[in-house]
Coordinates of C-alpha atoms in Angstrom, one line a residue:
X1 CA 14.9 5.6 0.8
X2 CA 11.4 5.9 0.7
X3 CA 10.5 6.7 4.3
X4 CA 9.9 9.9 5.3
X5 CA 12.2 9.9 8.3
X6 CA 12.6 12.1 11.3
X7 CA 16.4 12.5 11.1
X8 CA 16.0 13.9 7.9
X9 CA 16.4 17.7 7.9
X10 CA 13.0 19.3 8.2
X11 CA 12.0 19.7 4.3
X12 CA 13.9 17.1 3.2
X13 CA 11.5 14.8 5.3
X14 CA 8.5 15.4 3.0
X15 CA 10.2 17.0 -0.1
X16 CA 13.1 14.5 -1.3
X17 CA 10.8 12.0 -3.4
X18 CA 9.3 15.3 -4.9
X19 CA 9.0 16.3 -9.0
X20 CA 11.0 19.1 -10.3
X21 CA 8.1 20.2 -12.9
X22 CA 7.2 24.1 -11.8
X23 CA 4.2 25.0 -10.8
X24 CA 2.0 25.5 -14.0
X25 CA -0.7 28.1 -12.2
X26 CA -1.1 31.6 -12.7
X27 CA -2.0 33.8 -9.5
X28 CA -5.2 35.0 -10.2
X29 CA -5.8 38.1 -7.9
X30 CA -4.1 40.1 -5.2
X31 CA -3.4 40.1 -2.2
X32 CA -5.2 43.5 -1.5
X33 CA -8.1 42.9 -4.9
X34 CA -9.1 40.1 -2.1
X35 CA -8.6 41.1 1.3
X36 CA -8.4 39.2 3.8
X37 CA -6.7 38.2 7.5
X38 CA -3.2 39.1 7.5
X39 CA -2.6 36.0 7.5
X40 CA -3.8 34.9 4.7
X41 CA -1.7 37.5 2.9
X42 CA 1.2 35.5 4.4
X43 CA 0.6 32.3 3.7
X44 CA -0.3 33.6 0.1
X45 CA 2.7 35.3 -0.3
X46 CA 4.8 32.3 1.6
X47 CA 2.8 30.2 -0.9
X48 CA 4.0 31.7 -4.3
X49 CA 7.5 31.5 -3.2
X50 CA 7.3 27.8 -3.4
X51 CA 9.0 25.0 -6.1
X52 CA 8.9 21.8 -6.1
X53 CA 12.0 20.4 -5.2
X54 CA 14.0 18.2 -7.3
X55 CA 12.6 14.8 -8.1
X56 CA 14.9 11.3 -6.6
X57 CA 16.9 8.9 -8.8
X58 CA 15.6 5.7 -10.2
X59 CA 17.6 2.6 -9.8
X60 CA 17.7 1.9 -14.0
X61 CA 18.1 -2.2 -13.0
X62 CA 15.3 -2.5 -10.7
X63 CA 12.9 -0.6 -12.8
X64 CA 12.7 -3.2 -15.1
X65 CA 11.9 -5.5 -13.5
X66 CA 7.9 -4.9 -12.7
X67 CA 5.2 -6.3 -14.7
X68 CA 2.4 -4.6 -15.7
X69 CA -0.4 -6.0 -14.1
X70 CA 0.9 -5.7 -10.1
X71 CA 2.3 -1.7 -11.0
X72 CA -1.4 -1.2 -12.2
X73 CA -2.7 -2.5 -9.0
X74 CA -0.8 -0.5 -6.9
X75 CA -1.5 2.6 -8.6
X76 CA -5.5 1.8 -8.3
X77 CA -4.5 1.6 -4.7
X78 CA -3.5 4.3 -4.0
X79 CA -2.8 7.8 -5.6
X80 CA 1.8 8.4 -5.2
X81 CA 3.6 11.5 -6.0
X82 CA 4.5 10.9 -10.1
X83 CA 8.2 11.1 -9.0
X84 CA 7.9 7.9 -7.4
X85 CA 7.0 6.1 -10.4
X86 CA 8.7 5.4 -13.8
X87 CA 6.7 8.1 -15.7
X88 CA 9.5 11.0 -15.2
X89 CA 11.9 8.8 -16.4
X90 CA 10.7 8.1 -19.6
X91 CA 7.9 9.9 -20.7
X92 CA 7.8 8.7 -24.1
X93 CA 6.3 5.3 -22.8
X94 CA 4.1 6.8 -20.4
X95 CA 1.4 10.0 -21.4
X96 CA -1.5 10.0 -19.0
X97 CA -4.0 12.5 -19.0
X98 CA -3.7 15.6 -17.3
X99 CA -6.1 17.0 -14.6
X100 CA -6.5 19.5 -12.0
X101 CA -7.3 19.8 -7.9
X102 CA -8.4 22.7 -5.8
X103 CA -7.0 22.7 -2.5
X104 CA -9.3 25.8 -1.3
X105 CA -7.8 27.2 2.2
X106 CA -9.3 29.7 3.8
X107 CA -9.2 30.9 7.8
X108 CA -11.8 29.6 10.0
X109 CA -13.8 31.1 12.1
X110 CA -10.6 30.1 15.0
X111 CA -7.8 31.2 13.3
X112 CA -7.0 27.6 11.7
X113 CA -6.5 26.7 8.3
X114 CA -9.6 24.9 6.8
X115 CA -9.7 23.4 3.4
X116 CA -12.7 22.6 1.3
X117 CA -13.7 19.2 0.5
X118 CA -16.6 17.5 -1.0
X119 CA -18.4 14.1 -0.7
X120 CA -19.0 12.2 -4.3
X121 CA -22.2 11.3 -5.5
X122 CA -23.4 7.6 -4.5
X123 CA -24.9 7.8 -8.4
X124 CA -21.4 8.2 -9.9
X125 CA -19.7 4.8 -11.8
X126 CA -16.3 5.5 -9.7
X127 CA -14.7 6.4 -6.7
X128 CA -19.0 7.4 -5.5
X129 CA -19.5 7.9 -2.4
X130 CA -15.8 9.2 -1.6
X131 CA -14.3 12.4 -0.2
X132 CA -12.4 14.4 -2.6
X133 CA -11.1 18.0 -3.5
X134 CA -13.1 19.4 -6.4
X135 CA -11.4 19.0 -9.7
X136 CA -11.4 17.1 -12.8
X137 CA -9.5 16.4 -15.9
X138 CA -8.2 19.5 -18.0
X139 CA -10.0 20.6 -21.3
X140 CA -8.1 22.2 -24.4
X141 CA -10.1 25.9 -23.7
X142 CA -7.8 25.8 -20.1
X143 CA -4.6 28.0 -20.4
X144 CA -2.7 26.1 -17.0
X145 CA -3.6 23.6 -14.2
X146 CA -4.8 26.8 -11.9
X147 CA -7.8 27.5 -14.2
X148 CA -8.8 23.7 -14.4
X149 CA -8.8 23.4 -10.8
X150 CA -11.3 26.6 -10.5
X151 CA -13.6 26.0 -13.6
X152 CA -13.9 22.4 -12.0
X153 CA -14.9 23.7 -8.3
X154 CA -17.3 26.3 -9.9
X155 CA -19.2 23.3 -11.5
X156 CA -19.2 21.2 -9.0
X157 CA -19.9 23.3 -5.7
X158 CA -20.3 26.5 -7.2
X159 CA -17.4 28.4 -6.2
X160 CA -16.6 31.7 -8.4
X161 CA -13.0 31.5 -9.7
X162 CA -12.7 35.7 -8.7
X163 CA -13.0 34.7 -4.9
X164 CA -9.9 32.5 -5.6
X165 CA -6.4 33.3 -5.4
X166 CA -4.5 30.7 -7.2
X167 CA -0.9 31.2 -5.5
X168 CA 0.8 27.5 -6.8
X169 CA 0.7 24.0 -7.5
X170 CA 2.3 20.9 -6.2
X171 CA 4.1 18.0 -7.8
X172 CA 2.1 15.7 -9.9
X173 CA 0.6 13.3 -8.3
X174 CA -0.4 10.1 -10.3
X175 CA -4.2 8.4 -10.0
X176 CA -5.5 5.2 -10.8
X177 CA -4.9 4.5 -14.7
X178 CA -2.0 6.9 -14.5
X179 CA -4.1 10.3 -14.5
X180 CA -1.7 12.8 -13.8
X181 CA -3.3 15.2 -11.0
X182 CA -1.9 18.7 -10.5
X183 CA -3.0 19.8 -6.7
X184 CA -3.6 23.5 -7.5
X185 CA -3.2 25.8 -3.9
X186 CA -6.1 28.8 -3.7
X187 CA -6.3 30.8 -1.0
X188 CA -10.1 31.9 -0.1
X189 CA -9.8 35.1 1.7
X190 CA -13.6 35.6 2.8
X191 CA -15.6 32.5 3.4
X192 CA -18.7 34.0 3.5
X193 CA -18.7 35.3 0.1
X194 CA -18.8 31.8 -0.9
X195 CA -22.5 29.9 -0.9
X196 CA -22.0 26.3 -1.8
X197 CA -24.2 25.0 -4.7
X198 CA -23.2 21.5 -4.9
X199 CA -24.4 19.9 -8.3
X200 CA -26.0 16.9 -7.5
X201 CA -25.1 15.2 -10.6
X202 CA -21.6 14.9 -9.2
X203 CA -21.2 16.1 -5.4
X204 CA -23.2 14.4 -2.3
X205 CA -22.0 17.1 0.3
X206 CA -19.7 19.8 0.6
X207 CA -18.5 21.1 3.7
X208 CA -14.3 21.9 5.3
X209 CA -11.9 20.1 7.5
X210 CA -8.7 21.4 9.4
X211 CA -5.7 21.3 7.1
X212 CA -3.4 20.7 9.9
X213 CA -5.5 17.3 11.0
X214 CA -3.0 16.1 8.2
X215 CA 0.1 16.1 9.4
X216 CA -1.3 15.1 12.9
X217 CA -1.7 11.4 13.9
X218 CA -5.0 12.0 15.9
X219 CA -7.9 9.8 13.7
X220 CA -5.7 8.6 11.5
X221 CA -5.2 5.0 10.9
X222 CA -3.2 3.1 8.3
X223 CA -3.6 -0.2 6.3
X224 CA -0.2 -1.7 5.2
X225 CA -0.1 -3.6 1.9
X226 CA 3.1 -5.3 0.1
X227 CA 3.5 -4.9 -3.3
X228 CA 6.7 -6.9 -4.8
X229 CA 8.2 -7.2 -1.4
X230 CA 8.1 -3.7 -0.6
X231 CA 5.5 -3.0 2.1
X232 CA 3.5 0.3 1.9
X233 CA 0.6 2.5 3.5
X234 CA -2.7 3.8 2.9
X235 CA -3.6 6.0 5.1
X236 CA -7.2 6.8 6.5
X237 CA -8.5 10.4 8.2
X238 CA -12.0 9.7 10.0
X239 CA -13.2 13.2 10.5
X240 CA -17.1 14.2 11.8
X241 CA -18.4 17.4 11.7
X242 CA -21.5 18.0 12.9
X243 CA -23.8 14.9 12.6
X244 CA -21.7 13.5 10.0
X245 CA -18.8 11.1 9.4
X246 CA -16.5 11.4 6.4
X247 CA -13.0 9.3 5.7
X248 CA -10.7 10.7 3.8
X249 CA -8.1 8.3 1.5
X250 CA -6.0 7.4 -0.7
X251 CA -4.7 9.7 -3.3
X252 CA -7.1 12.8 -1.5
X253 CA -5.5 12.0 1.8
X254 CA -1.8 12.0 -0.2
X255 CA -2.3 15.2 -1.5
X256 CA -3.1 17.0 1.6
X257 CA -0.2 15.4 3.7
X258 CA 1.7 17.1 1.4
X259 CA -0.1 20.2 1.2
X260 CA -0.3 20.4 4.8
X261 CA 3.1 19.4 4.8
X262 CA 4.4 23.0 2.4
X263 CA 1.7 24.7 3.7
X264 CA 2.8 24.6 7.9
X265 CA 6.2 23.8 6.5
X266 CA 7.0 20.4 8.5
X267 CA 6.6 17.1 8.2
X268 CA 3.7 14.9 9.4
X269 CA 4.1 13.1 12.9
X270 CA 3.6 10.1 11.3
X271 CA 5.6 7.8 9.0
X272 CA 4.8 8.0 5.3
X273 CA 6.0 4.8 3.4
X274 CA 5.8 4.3 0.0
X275 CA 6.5 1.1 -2.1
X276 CA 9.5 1.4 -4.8
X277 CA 8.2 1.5 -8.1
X278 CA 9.4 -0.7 -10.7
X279 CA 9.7 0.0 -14.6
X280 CA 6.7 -2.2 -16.2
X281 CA 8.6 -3.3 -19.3
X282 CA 6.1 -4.9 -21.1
X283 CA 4.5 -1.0 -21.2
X284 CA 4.4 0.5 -24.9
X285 CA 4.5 3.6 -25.9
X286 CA 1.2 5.5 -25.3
X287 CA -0.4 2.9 -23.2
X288 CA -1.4 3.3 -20.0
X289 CA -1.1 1.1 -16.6
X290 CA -4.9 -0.1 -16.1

């Protein structure tokens, strides 16, 4: 149940373990306030059309039977789409905090899809050092996920919410300690109106990668783990541009496999597996996995 197989029809390989929550963005510009390749205007419009699909069924039996401190280390891990784990199913026990990412695309200077990503500061306490999309954890003053995701990527690299068209959101995805991550879609229809300004308290680098080296299983390699007797992978992206060399993992990499995934609308050409989550019992109410 939880590989993405290829005899599955060709959504249902990537979108059957997905959340039912809608996307909670609003669009923030126009096609035509923005301008833009008409391709852009495609993908945005092909873009706002999409819902997440429903989320799968839990086995009520086996959930039970986790404990607390091996479903923490798995989430750690790795970053899973929040369908796969027991927070949909009762969401009394489980409230984790709510943040935002901004999965920027805009057209390269090719034709392809590029995506904007940013290397952490080695002087942050976690996850330093490491690629991920700009974003961060939602504040009160934010009226949905898609203004989180662009008031995070202003302050970290700069990037002016107006140059942004917010067209949707994907299914939660769930982070170490059970942050619940919202991977915003914006579609950035003129690249050079944008003039990174990376703050250095928080972002090393900033610079773009194909979206569609996601979904392709050139310099990508995997680690399998077993967690409970179900065997899993992280997967690992080594990209280089220019004289650099990034890797992208983990719960960034998870995010843009599926984003790829909607985005060119097929599956990867790799296997995705997944451990089954199990219900930590021995979770109360308002606590969270550590």
């Amino acid at each position: 149940m939880f590989l993405l197989h290829r005899r599955l029809p060709l959504l249902a390989r990537t979108t059957f373990l997905c959340n039912s929550m809608e996307p909670a963005v609003t669009t923030t510009a126009t096609t035509s306030s923005l301008g833009g390749s008409s391709r852009l205007a495609a993908l945005a419009q092909q873009l706002r059309m999409y819902k997440p699909p429903p989320s799968s069924s839990f086995d009520e039996a086996e959930e039970m039977q986790a404990d607390q401190e091996s479903a923490g280390k798995v989430v750690s891990q790795v970053g899973f789409q929040e369908s796969m784990t027991p927070v949909p199913k009762d969401p009394e026990r489980f409230r984790p905090k709510r943040a935002a990412v901004l999965i920027c695309i805009f057209e390269g200077e090719e034709g392809d899809l590029r995506v904007i990503l940013t290397k952490r500061s080695s002087r942050l306490s976690t996850h330093s050092g490491e690629v991920s999309l700009p974003g961060g954890k939602a504040e009160e003053d934010d009226k949905d996920d898609g203004m989180t995701a662009t008031r995070e990527a202003e302050e970290e690299i700069g990037l002016d919410p107006s140059l942004v068209d917010v067209v949707t959101s994907l299914e939660p995805f769930l982070s170490k300690h059970l942050l619940r991550v919202i991977p915003v879609i914006g579609i950035l229809r003129d690249k050079k109106t944008f003039n990174p300004k990376p703050n250095p308290a928080e972002v090393e680098a900033v610079f773009d990668a194909p979206l569609e080296m996601f979904l392709k299983d050139e310099n990508r390699r995997s680690e399998e783990r077993e967690w409970m007797g179900e065997k899993y992978l992280i997967h690992y992206f080594d990209y280089r541009t220019g004289d650099k060399d990034y890797t992208i993992w983990g719960l960034t990499a998870g995010i843009l496999i599926r984003a790829a995934s909607v985005t060119y609308q097929r599956p990867p050409a790799f296997i995705e597996q997944c451990p089954k989550f199990k219900y930590p019992k021995m979770v109360e109410k308002n606590t969270c996995m550590p």
